[in-house]
Tab-separated table of C-alpha atoms in Angstrom:
chain	number	residue	atom	x	y	z
A	1	MET	CA	106.619	39.283	94.185
A	2	LEU	CA	103.774	41.642	94.986
A	3	GLU	CA	102.343	41.226	98.469
A	4	ILE	CA	99.094	42.262	99.038
A	5	SER	CA	98.011	43.647	102.452
A	6	ALA	CA	95.227	42.185	104.973
A	7	PRO	CA	91.684	43.706	104.194
A	8	ARG	CA	91.321	46.805	106.716
A	9	GLU	CA	88.027	46.486	109.274
A	10	GLU	CA	86.385	48.783	107.771
A	11	ASP	CA	86.845	47.182	104.235
A	12	GLN	CA	85.087	43.621	105.777
A	13	LYS	CA	82.049	45.533	106.881
A	14	GLY	CA	81.650	47.426	103.830
A	15	GLU	CA	82.712	51.226	104.339
A	16	GLY	CA	79.419	52.800	103.022
A	17	LEU	CA	78.724	54.916	99.726
A	18	ALA	CA	79.185	58.637	101.246
A	19	ALA	CA	82.814	57.323	102.433
A	20	LEU	CA	83.359	55.794	98.945
A	21	ARG	CA	82.044	58.980	97.659
A	22	ALA	CA	84.612	61.356	99.765
A	23	ARG	CA	87.434	58.858	98.498
A	24	ILE	CA	86.333	59.094	95.105
A	25	GLY	CA	87.148	63.115	95.383
A	26	HIS	CA	90.661	62.977	96.721
A	27	ASP	CA	91.469	60.088	93.988
A	28	LEU	CA	90.479	62.350	91.130
A	29	ASP	CA	92.110	65.723	93.143
A	30	CYS	CA	95.054	63.676	92.900
A	31	LEU	CA	94.875	62.895	89.633
A	32	SER	CA	93.743	66.419	88.310
A	33	TYR	CA	97.160	67.618	86.700
A	34	PRO	CA	97.216	69.311	84.342
A	35	ASN	CA	92.972	71.214	85.659
A	36	GLN	CA	92.921	74.281	83.189
A	37	GLN	CA	90.503	74.975	80.793
A	38	TRP	CA	91.522	74.796	77.454
A	39	VAL	CA	89.087	73.729	74.677
A	40	VAL	CA	88.896	77.409	72.560
A	41	ASP	CA	85.317	78.264	70.280
A	42	LEU	CA	85.968	78.505	66.685
A	43	PRO	CA	85.698	81.897	64.251
A	44	GLY	CA	81.390	82.538	64.171
A	45	GLN	CA	80.810	79.365	66.625
A	46	PRO	CA	77.197	79.674	67.754
A	47	ALA	CA	76.597	80.225	71.283
A	48	GLY	CA	75.722	77.099	73.182
A	49	THR	CA	77.990	74.565	71.025
A	50	LEU	CA	79.158	71.836	72.681
A	51	ASP	CA	82.641	70.526	72.559
A	52	CYS	CA	81.058	66.994	72.097
A	53	ALA	CA	77.996	65.105	72.354
A	54	VAL	CA	78.010	61.387	73.017
A	55	VAL	CA	74.794	59.791	71.566
A	56	GLY	CA	73.854	56.984	73.610
A	57	GLY	CA	74.509	56.858	77.732
A	58	GLY	CA	75.112	53.102	78.191
A	59	GLN	CA	78.122	51.621	79.980
A	60	PHE	CA	80.771	53.172	77.328
A	61	GLY	CA	79.222	56.392	76.702
A	62	GLN	CA	79.216	57.485	80.639
A	63	ALA	CA	82.540	56.345	80.446
A	64	LEU	CA	83.633	58.563	77.691
A	65	ALA	CA	81.789	61.736	78.682
A	66	PHE	CA	83.870	61.336	82.396
A	67	GLY	CA	86.794	60.961	80.435
A	68	LEU	CA	86.307	63.735	78.404
A	69	LYS	CA	85.512	65.652	81.754
A	70	ARG	CA	89.273	64.345	83.387
A	71	GLU	CA	90.455	65.964	80.047
A	72	ARG	CA	88.831	69.452	80.714
A	73	VAL	CA	86.564	69.109	77.529
A	74	ASP	CA	83.669	70.415	79.588
A	75	ARG	CA	80.674	71.034	77.265
A	76	VAL	CA	80.161	67.728	76.631
A	77	THR	CA	76.203	66.091	76.945
A	78	VAL	CA	75.240	62.891	76.199
A	79	PHE	CA	72.117	62.174	74.240
A	80	ASP	CA	69.890	58.835	75.496
A	81	ARG	CA	67.086	57.637	74.286
A	82	ASN	CA	65.780	55.628	77.060
A	83	PRO	CA	64.090	56.896	80.641
A	84	LEU	CA	66.144	58.095	83.351
A	85	GLY	CA	67.910	55.853	84.715
A	86	LEU	CA	67.440	52.477	81.966
A	87	ALA	CA	70.520	53.283	79.877
A	88	GLY	CA	71.842	50.917	77.718
A	89	PRO	CA	69.824	47.723	77.277
A	90	TRP	CA	70.123	46.120	80.819
A	91	MET	CA	66.522	46.772	81.695
A	92	THR	CA	64.767	46.160	78.413
A	93	PHE	CA	66.115	43.575	75.859
A	94	ALA	CA	68.749	42.295	77.756
A	95	ARG	CA	67.614	38.996	79.234
A	96	MET	CA	70.259	37.193	81.157
A	97	ASN	CA	70.151	36.824	84.572
A	98	MET	CA	74.198	37.712	85.397
A	99	LEU	CA	76.578	39.532	83.194
A	100	ARG	CA	78.350	37.010	81.063
A	101	THR	CA	81.871	38.941	82.003
A	102	PRO	CA	83.754	38.019	85.108
A	103	LYS	CA	82.587	40.088	88.189
A	104	ASP	CA	86.342	41.654	88.409
A	105	LEU	CA	85.904	43.614	84.905
A	106	THR	CA	86.741	47.329	84.742
A	107	GLY	CA	85.527	49.845	81.970
A	108	PRO	CA	83.310	52.834	82.732
A	109	ASP	CA	86.203	53.697	85.742
A	110	LEU	CA	89.036	54.285	83.254
A	111	GLY	CA	91.594	53.409	85.943
A	112	ILE	CA	90.102	54.795	88.743
A	113	GLY	CA	90.174	51.935	91.628
A	114	SER	CA	87.328	53.768	93.935
A	115	LEU	CA	84.979	54.403	91.030
A	116	THR	CA	84.970	50.297	90.033
A	117	PHE	CA	81.979	47.973	90.124
A	118	ARG	CA	83.969	46.389	93.198
A	119	ALA	CA	84.734	49.611	95.370
A	120	TRP	CA	80.929	50.085	95.133
A	121	TYR	CA	79.648	46.938	95.375
A	122	GLU	CA	82.176	46.537	98.519
A	123	ALA	CA	81.252	49.727	100.220
A	124	GLN	CA	77.557	47.838	100.693
A	125	HIS	CA	78.528	44.529	101.225
A	126	GLY	CA	82.094	44.138	102.465
A	127	ALA	CA	84.708	41.935	101.260
A	128	ALA	CA	83.136	38.994	102.278
A	129	GLY	CA	80.519	39.791	100.223
A	130	TRP	CA	82.644	40.491	96.904
A	131	ALA	CA	84.148	37.594	97.549
A	132	ALA	CA	80.716	35.770	97.677
A	133	LEU	CA	79.830	36.890	95.088
A	134	GLU	CA	79.713	34.702	91.379
A	135	ARG	CA	78.659	37.017	88.793
A	136	ILE	CA	77.225	40.029	88.583
A	137	PRO	CA	73.121	40.741	88.558
A	138	ARG	CA	72.101	42.605	85.939
A	139	PRO	CA	69.919	45.252	87.747
A	140	VAL	CA	72.760	45.414	90.332
A	141	TRP	CA	75.164	46.161	87.392
A	142	GLN	CA	72.192	49.350	86.061
A	143	GLY	CA	72.700	50.019	90.090
A	144	TYR	CA	76.365	50.485	89.528
A	145	LEU	CA	76.185	52.702	86.106
A	146	ASN	CA	73.332	55.035	87.818
A	147	TRP	CA	75.415	55.644	90.869
A	148	HIS	CA	78.393	56.021	88.579
A	149	LYS	CA	76.626	58.635	86.755
A	150	ASP	CA	75.477	60.573	89.219
A	151	VAL	CA	79.166	60.431	91.174
A	152	THR	CA	81.304	61.023	88.284
A	153	GLY	CA	78.711	64.323	87.335
A	154	ILE	CA	78.481	63.710	83.956
A	155	ARG	CA	75.188	65.671	82.278
A	156	VAL	CA	72.651	62.907	80.595
A	157	GLU	CA	69.844	64.174	78.864
A	158	SER	CA	67.353	60.949	79.425
A	159	ASN	CA	64.439	60.398	76.506
A	160	ALA	CA	66.338	62.218	74.064
A	161	ASN	CA	66.587	60.520	70.829
A	162	VAL	CA	68.763	61.864	68.072
A	163	ILE	CA	67.418	61.910	64.922
A	164	ALA	CA	69.626	63.349	62.700
A	165	ILE	CA	73.112	64.249	61.844
A	166	GLU	CA	74.217	66.859	60.336
A	167	PRO	CA	77.960	68.550	59.285
A	168	VAL	CA	77.572	72.037	59.269
A	169	GLN	CA	80.439	74.651	57.185
A	170	LEU	CA	81.609	77.143	59.976
A	171	GLY	CA	83.618	79.239	57.647
A	172	ARG	CA	87.131	77.235	56.690
A	173	HIS	CA	85.814	74.953	59.716
A	174	THR	CA	83.182	72.467	60.170
A	175	ILE	CA	80.486	71.904	62.949
A	176	PHE	CA	77.877	69.120	63.570
A	177	LYS	CA	73.978	69.768	64.192
A	178	LEU	CA	72.212	67.084	65.924
A	179	THR	CA	68.441	66.990	65.805
A	180	VAL	CA	67.272	65.975	68.727
A	181	ALA	CA	63.675	64.278	69.622
A	182	GLN	CA	62.729	64.773	73.453
A	183	GLY	CA	59.389	65.652	74.873
A	184	GLY	CA	57.206	65.510	71.614
A	185	ASN	CA	59.612	68.283	70.499
A	186	THR	CA	62.834	68.368	68.580
A	187	GLN	CA	65.625	71.080	68.599
A	188	ASP	CA	68.801	71.402	67.030
A	189	VAL	CA	71.815	70.940	69.102
A	190	MET	CA	75.227	72.085	68.032
A	191	ALA	CA	78.817	69.697	68.083
A	192	ARG	CA	82.538	70.350	67.639
A	193	THR	CA	83.069	66.545	67.706
A	194	VAL	CA	80.218	63.892	67.919
A	195	ILE	CA	80.550	60.329	69.317
A	196	LEU	CA	78.412	57.326	68.795
A	197	SER	CA	77.952	54.799	71.193
A	198	SER	CA	74.755	53.976	71.002
A	199	GLY	CA	75.140	50.515	71.147
A	200	ALA	CA	74.381	47.139	69.331
A	201	GLU	CA	72.495	48.522	67.042
A	202	GLY	CA	74.158	51.892	66.963
A	203	SER	CA	75.789	50.875	63.161
A	204	GLY	CA	72.854	49.098	61.616
A	205	ALA	CA	69.871	47.273	62.308
A	206	ARG	CA	68.286	43.639	64.283
A	207	VAL	CA	67.729	41.097	61.686
A	208	VAL	CA	64.800	39.438	61.013
A	209	PRO	CA	64.316	36.713	58.030
A	210	SER	CA	62.523	37.696	55.158
A	211	PHE	CA	60.467	34.595	55.049
A	212	ILE	CA	59.471	35.204	58.739
A	213	ARG	CA	58.579	39.301	57.823
A	214	GLU	CA	57.021	38.332	55.004
A	215	SER	CA	55.000	35.316	56.182
A	216	LEU	CA	53.932	35.978	59.360
A	217	PRO	CA	51.780	38.662	61.227
A	218	SER	CA	53.422	40.987	64.110
A	219	SER	CA	51.886	39.163	66.379
A	220	LEU	CA	53.302	35.959	65.810
A	221	TYR	CA	57.091	36.878	66.169
A	222	ALA	CA	59.496	38.866	67.742
A	223	HIS	CA	63.420	39.695	67.366
A	224	SER	CA	65.480	38.790	70.328
A	225	ASN	CA	66.135	42.329	71.102
A	226	ASP	CA	62.230	43.703	70.608
A	227	ASP	CA	60.575	44.685	73.773
A	228	ILE	CA	58.169	40.987	74.134
A	229	ASP	CA	55.299	40.822	76.363
A	230	PHE	CA	56.450	37.053	78.125
A	231	ASP	CA	53.352	37.464	80.103
A	232	ALA	CA	51.444	36.769	76.851
A	233	LEU	CA	53.819	33.146	76.276
A	234	LYS	CA	52.022	31.568	79.640
A	235	GLY	CA	51.056	28.256	78.030
A	236	LYS	CA	52.636	28.640	74.599
A	237	ARG	CA	55.231	27.005	72.700
A	238	VAL	CA	57.803	28.816	71.751
A	239	GLY	CA	59.922	28.306	68.591
A	240	ILE	CA	63.655	30.352	69.099
A	241	LEU	CA	65.900	30.785	65.667
A	242	GLY	CA	69.169	30.710	67.012
A	243	ALA	CA	71.599	29.088	69.930
A	244	GLY	CA	73.547	31.968	70.728
A	245	ALA	CA	73.283	33.708	74.128
A	246	ALA	CA	70.864	35.765	73.797
A	247	ALA	CA	68.621	32.841	72.481
A	248	PHE	CA	68.911	31.157	75.582
A	249	ASP	CA	67.931	34.221	77.724
A	250	ASN	CA	65.201	34.441	75.845
A	251	ALA	CA	64.453	30.858	76.156
A	252	ALA	CA	64.450	30.710	80.118
A	253	THR	CA	62.771	34.111	80.273
A	254	ALA	CA	59.814	32.450	78.258
A	255	LEU	CA	59.419	29.025	80.827
A	256	GLU	CA	60.572	31.353	83.740
A	257	HIS	CA	57.220	33.377	82.845
A	258	GLY	CA	55.032	30.225	82.168
A	259	ALA	CA	55.636	28.759	78.553
A	260	THR	CA	55.089	25.097	77.962
A	261	GLU	CA	57.960	24.547	75.761
A	262	ALA	CA	60.898	26.049	74.353
A	263	SER	CA	62.656	25.131	71.470
A	264	LEU	CA	65.888	26.409	70.435
A	265	CYS	CA	67.238	25.309	66.472
A	266	PHE	CA	69.814	25.951	64.558
A	267	ARG	CA	71.826	25.108	61.702
A	268	ARG	CA	75.224	23.663	63.013
A	269	PRO	CA	75.530	19.827	63.861
A	270	ALA	CA	76.394	20.582	67.263
A	271	LEU	CA	75.946	23.452	70.267
A	272	PRO	CA	79.395	25.405	69.662
A	273	GLN	CA	81.622	24.372	72.549
A	274	ALA	CA	84.787	27.244	72.438
A	275	ASN	CA	84.370	30.682	73.144
A	276	PRO	CA	87.235	32.270	71.413
A	277	ARG	CA	86.718	35.388	73.252
A	278	ARG	CA	87.701	34.826	76.324
A	279	TRP	CA	91.264	33.946	74.554
A	280	MET	CA	91.040	37.503	73.621
A	281	GLU	CA	90.869	38.729	77.247
A	282	PHE	CA	94.941	39.822	77.652
A	283	SER	CA	96.456	43.302	77.651
A	284	GLY	CA	98.809	42.583	74.239
A	285	TYR	CA	95.942	41.734	72.356
A	286	LEU	CA	93.444	44.129	73.643
A	287	ALA	CA	95.244	47.037	73.593
A	288	HIS	CA	97.133	46.507	70.292
A	289	TYR	CA	94.471	44.736	68.200
A	290	ILE	CA	94.250	48.272	66.882
A	291	ASP	CA	97.667	48.237	65.109
A	292	LEU	CA	97.475	44.942	63.254
A	293	PRO	CA	97.420	45.300	59.612
A	294	ASP	CA	93.988	44.614	57.519
A	295	ALA	CA	94.530	41.432	56.173
A	296	ALA	CA	95.005	40.466	60.448
A	297	LYS	CA	92.217	42.043	61.796
A	298	TRP	CA	90.338	40.541	58.483
A	299	ALA	CA	91.207	36.964	59.586
A	300	TYR	CA	90.532	37.527	63.170
A	301	MET	CA	86.935	38.745	62.514
A	302	HIS	CA	86.224	35.777	59.514
A	303	GLN	CA	87.163	33.373	62.007
A	304	LEU	CA	85.037	34.765	64.508
A	305	TYR	CA	82.156	34.843	62.712
A	306	ASP	CA	82.713	31.229	61.219
A	307	ILE	CA	83.206	29.484	64.358
A	308	SER	CA	80.496	31.318	66.372
A	309	GLN	CA	80.542	31.061	70.492
A	310	PRO	CA	78.626	29.350	73.140
A	311	PRO	CA	76.110	30.826	75.461
A	312	PRO	CA	78.048	31.381	79.144
A	313	GLU	CA	78.155	28.355	81.410
A	314	PRO	CA	75.394	30.017	84.141
A	315	THR	CA	73.052	31.426	80.597
A	316	PHE	CA	73.091	27.597	79.653
A	317	LYS	CA	72.739	25.663	82.788
A	318	ARG	CA	69.905	28.038	83.534
A	319	ALA	CA	67.790	26.986	80.629
A	320	ILE	CA	68.465	23.415	80.633
A	321	ALA	CA	67.019	23.630	84.414
A	322	LEU	CA	63.834	24.226	83.118
A	323	PRO	CA	60.997	22.250	82.007
A	324	GLY	CA	60.484	22.242	78.173
A	325	PHE	CA	63.424	23.547	77.294
A	326	GLN	CA	64.536	21.746	74.151
A	327	LEU	CA	67.878	22.254	71.853
A	328	ARG	CA	67.287	21.296	68.401
A	329	ALA	CA	70.582	20.894	66.406
A	330	ALA	CA	70.917	20.642	62.834
A	331	THR	CA	67.355	22.336	62.029
A	332	PRO	CA	67.592	24.901	60.116
A	333	TRP	CA	63.944	26.750	59.454
A	334	ASP	CA	63.421	26.949	55.631
A	335	ALA	CA	59.520	28.350	55.858
A	336	VAL	CA	57.151	29.383	58.206
A	337	GLU	CA	53.130	29.756	57.511
A	338	ALA	CA	50.608	30.934	60.215
A	339	THR	CA	47.675	27.875	60.470
A	340	PRO	CA	44.058	28.829	60.536
A	341	ALA	CA	44.427	28.514	64.475
A	342	GLY	CA	46.715	31.015	64.805
A	343	ALA	CA	50.253	28.750	65.222
A	344	VAL	CA	53.491	29.136	63.581
A	345	LEU	CA	54.303	26.460	61.312
A	346	VAL	CA	57.386	25.680	60.320
A	347	ARG	CA	59.589	23.518	57.714
A	348	SER	CA	62.515	22.117	58.144
A	349	GLY	CA	63.775	20.081	55.524
A	350	GLN	CA	60.998	17.302	55.732
A	351	ARG	CA	60.052	18.410	59.325
A	352	LEU	CA	57.040	20.391	60.938
A	353	LEU	CA	57.149	22.447	63.704
A	354	GLU	CA	54.252	24.127	65.319
A	355	PHE	CA	54.664	26.877	67.716
A	356	ASP	CA	51.574	29.679	69.265
A	357	PHE	CA	55.211	32.277	68.641
A	358	ILE	CA	59.246	32.314	67.506
A	359	ILE	CA	61.508	34.428	68.284
A	360	ALA	CA	64.158	35.339	65.931
A	361	SER	CA	67.852	35.410	67.508
A	362	THR	CA	69.583	35.906	64.451
A	363	GLY	CA	71.785	38.783	65.491
A	364	LEU	CA	72.237	42.129	63.835
A	365	GLU	CA	73.789	43.729	60.486
A	366	VAL	CA	75.664	46.753	60.611
A	367	ASP	CA	74.925	48.695	57.593
A	368	LEU	CA	75.173	52.261	57.855
A	369	THR	CA	72.609	53.198	55.903
A	370	LEU	CA	69.729	51.758	58.279
A	371	ARG	CA	70.456	54.090	60.295
A	372	PRO	CA	68.426	56.855	60.278
A	373	GLU	CA	70.271	59.295	62.211
A	374	LEU	CA	73.160	58.961	59.553
A	375	HIS	CA	71.196	59.233	56.202
A	376	ARG	CA	73.344	62.333	55.769
A	377	ILE	CA	76.889	60.921	56.951
A	378	ALA	CA	76.907	57.423	55.532
A	379	PRO	CA	77.363	57.842	51.668
A	380	TYR	CA	80.810	60.138	52.447
A	381	VAL	CA	82.444	57.230	55.029
A	382	ALA	CA	85.002	54.738	53.669
A	383	LEU	CA	83.786	51.454	54.597
A	384	TRP	CA	86.136	48.067	54.396
A	385	GLY	CA	84.891	46.674	51.463
A	386	GLU	CA	86.464	50.026	49.622
A	387	ARG	CA	89.727	49.438	51.579
A	388	TYR	CA	90.694	45.866	51.865
A	389	ALA	CA	90.105	43.157	49.219
A	390	PRO	CA	90.046	39.897	50.860
A	391	PRO	CA	91.632	36.692	49.125
A	392	ALA	CA	88.626	34.938	47.918
A	393	GLU	CA	88.795	31.966	50.605
A	394	LEU	CA	88.170	34.794	53.406
A	395	SER	CA	85.215	36.812	50.939
A	396	LYS	CA	82.668	37.977	53.340
A	397	PRO	CA	80.684	40.417	52.186
A	398	LEU	CA	78.817	41.530	56.097
A	399	LEU	CA	82.206	42.212	56.796
A	400	ALA	CA	82.851	44.290	53.702
A	401	LYS	CA	79.678	46.938	55.146
A	402	PHE	CA	82.009	47.880	58.330
A	403	PRO	CA	82.637	51.394	58.100
A	404	TYR	CA	86.815	51.795	58.301
A	405	LEU	CA	87.855	53.461	60.594
A	406	GLY	CA	91.243	55.468	62.104
A	407	ARG	CA	93.198	54.642	65.278
A	408	TYR	CA	90.939	56.633	67.544
A	409	CYS	CA	87.554	54.801	65.997
A	410	GLU	CA	86.712	58.140	63.502
A	411	PHE	CA	85.328	57.895	60.177
A	412	GLN	CA	87.237	58.172	56.657
A	413	GLU	CA	86.211	60.078	54.331
A	414	LYS	CA	85.127	57.913	51.242
A	415	THR	CA	86.868	60.073	48.517
A	416	PRO	CA	90.282	62.461	49.798
A	417	GLY	CA	88.824	66.465	50.201
A	418	SER	CA	84.655	65.266	49.909
A	419	ALA	CA	84.243	65.343	53.461
A	420	PRO	CA	87.506	66.501	56.145
A	421	TRP	CA	84.741	66.530	58.936
A	422	ALA	CA	84.346	62.645	58.569
A	423	SER	CA	87.823	62.317	61.210
A	424	LYS	CA	85.622	64.494	63.588
A	425	LEU	CA	83.101	62.076	63.928
A	426	PHE	CA	83.632	58.682	65.877
A	427	THR	CA	81.856	55.674	66.608
A	428	ILE	CA	82.276	52.376	69.675
A	429	THR	CA	79.337	50.548	67.844
A	430	ARG	CA	79.196	47.294	66.541
A	431	GLY	CA	80.615	48.721	63.623
A	432	ALA	CA	84.213	49.720	65.529
A	433	THR	CA	84.866	46.030	65.962
A	434	LEU	CA	86.354	45.036	62.787
A	435	SER	CA	88.945	47.871	62.826
A	436	ALA	CA	89.352	48.466	66.592
A	437	GLY	CA	88.864	44.739	67.721
A	438	PRO	CA	86.327	42.066	68.414
A	439	SER	CA	85.555	43.453	72.251
A	440	SER	CA	86.486	46.613	71.273
A	441	ALA	CA	82.739	47.759	72.277
A	442	SER	CA	82.358	45.423	75.459
A	443	ASN	CA	83.950	46.382	79.047
A	444	SER	CA	86.754	43.544	78.426
A	445	ASN	CA	88.793	46.620	75.894
A	446	MET	CA	87.224	49.559	77.244
A	447	LYS	CA	90.304	50.161	79.421
A	448	TYR	CA	92.129	50.811	76.233
A	449	THR	CA	89.332	51.655	73.820
A	450	ALA	CA	87.988	54.951	75.700
A	451	PRO	CA	91.415	56.309	76.266
A	452	ARG	CA	92.226	56.437	72.469
A	453	LEU	CA	88.172	57.742	71.734
A	454	ILE	CA	88.915	60.426	74.320
A	455	GLN	CA	92.799	61.324	72.579
A	456	GLY	CA	90.839	61.670	69.566
A	457	VAL	CA	88.215	64.299	70.541
A	458	THR	CA	91.051	65.972	72.400
A	459	ARG	CA	92.800	65.544	69.359
A	460	ALA	CA	90.333	67.075	67.183
A	461	LEU	CA	89.210	70.368	69.497
A	462	PHE	CA	93.003	71.202	69.859
A	463	LEU	CA	94.204	70.919	65.794
A	464	ASP	CA	90.664	72.306	64.870
A	465	ALA	CA	91.873	75.683	66.322
A	466	GLN	CA	95.584	75.440	66.108
A	467	GLU	CA	95.822	78.621	64.772
A	468	ALA	CA	93.985	80.241	67.910
A	469	TYR	CA	96.658	78.602	70.188
A	470	PHE	CA	99.453	79.473	68.868
A	471	GLU	CA	98.415	83.053	68.722
A	472	ARG	CA	97.829	82.588	72.209
A	473	PHE	CA	101.078	81.385	72.404
A	474	ILE	CA	103.190	84.338	70.867
A	475	SER	CA	100.902	86.978	72.728
A	476	HIS	CA	100.772	85.744	75.953
A	477	SER	CA	103.122	86.811	79.003
A	478	HIS	CA	105.438	84.020	79.800
A	479	HIS	CA	106.955	85.736	82.898
A	480	GLU	CA	108.052	83.204	85.542
A	481	LEU	CA	109.892	85.431	87.794
A	482	PRO	CA	108.075	89.132	89.127
A	483	ASP	CA	110.156	91.924	88.316
A	484	GLU	CA	110.458	92.925	92.108
A	485	LEU	CA	112.028	89.684	92.995
A	486	VAL	CA	114.617	90.367	90.038
A	487	ALA	CA	115.402	93.568	91.422
A	488	ARG	CA	116.162	92.616	94.846
A	489	VAL	CA	119.679	91.021	93.450
A	490	GLY	CA	120.330	93.435	90.818
A	491	GLY	CA	118.900	91.545	87.633
A	492	ALA	CA	117.902	93.337	85.002
A	493	LYS	CA	114.469	93.758	83.641
A	494	VAL	CA	114.616	92.322	79.856
A	495	ALA	CA	110.954	93.028	77.980
A	496	VAL	CA	109.477	89.856	76.529
C-alpha cells in the first residue's frame, strides 16, 4: 500500500515561487541524461534553419517546445498569433469561469512534479489553499501557463501569425518555409520539422449555418468563438443555437453583462446528461487508443458525435442561477430574418421567436482546405475517407475529412511517393482526434500524446540525417582508456 507522508510545514505555508524555481532546476538536472547536443545540419541547410517550428503557443505548444528542449532539440521556436501572455483561448473566446477538467490534471509539466499546476499553486497558497480550491479559475490557468513558459525558458514569438507553410527541396531532403506575419511585416522562416498546435480551429474553421450567414447582417449574429462585445448586449434578448458547454458559457456571460434574456435552443428532445469523456480518462484508453484498428477508432468517434455531451455541472449551475436564462429543447432553427426594427426573427417549426442578437454555438468543422496556411500542404496528405470505408450504418461524411495520421500524429502522404515530406509535419489540432484519440488535444491526454509527438520529431530529425550520423560513428575515435593508463600496466597500444 502506498504510504503518504504528512505535509511539511513549508508546504502548508507555500514555499514561494523562487524556491519552486530552484526545485525545478534541480529536478531537471537530475533528469537531464542524455544531455549532449546531437542534431546535425543537412547538406546545404540555410543558416538559421529551425530544428522544429511549433505553430501555436497554447498549453500544448508550450509543452512540446519544453519536451523538445529536454531532448536537446535546441533550435525550436513557437509562433503564436496572440499578444504576449495571452497564448491560447483562455482570455479570448473561452468564457467559462473555471476549467472543465478536474484541478489535479497534469499536462504541460510532462511528468515533472515541480512543474505541475498544483506545485505552482501550492507554492503561493500552501496545501490548505490547494485543498480549498474547487476547480481552476480560467485566468489563474493562464497565469500558470505564462509562468510555465518563463520557467522552462522556451522561445515564443508573440503576435506572429504563420500564414503559409511550403515544402522546399534541399538536395535529397525537404525542409519547410514558413511565412510569418508579425508587426506589419512578413518574413520567411525555414524549419526541418513543423508541429501544428494551433488549437481546435487549426485543422478547419468555425461553423455558422448558411441560413444565418446568408440571411442576417454581421451586426446581428456571432459564432461563440468570436470576439463578442457583451457590453453591447445589455438590455438585449439573446438567442443561442446549441446546447454544449460553450453555449452555456456564452449565455451566462451575456446575462452577467446585463442581457435580459438568454435562450438556448437545440434540436434534441432533452439535454444530454451523460459525459462519456470522463469515462475515457483511464490510462489504458488514453495511452493505447492510438493502437486500436481503424474500425474501432471510427466507431468510438461516431458514437461520440451521436450522443453529444452535457456542460460540466458548474457551467450548468452558473447559467441556470441567472434570471433570464431559458433552456428550449426540441427547438431547431429552420430560418432567420432581420425585422425592420433591427431584431432577429427565428422560425422553429410553427413557432416564431424574436431576439435582438443571436450566437451560433455550432462548433467547428475539420477541413484542411479551409486553412490558408495549409493550401500547399492539404492536397498531398491522406484523409480518413481515403483510407477507411465504414459500414453503411456508421457513415459520417464529416469524419471522412479528418487527416489520417501516423502513430506520432504525423501526416501521411495521399499518394505513395508524392509527398515523402508529409511525415515531418505533425498536428495536434482537432483534426488529430480521430487518429490519436478524442481527448488527444486536451490536458487529460497530454501525458501520453505529447511524448509521442516529441519522439516523432526526434525520429524525423535523426532518420533524415542518418548517413551523417553513421559517418561520424565510423570516423570518431572511441577510446575509453587513455594510452598512459594502459602503458602503466604493460598493455600494448592498439591502433583503432
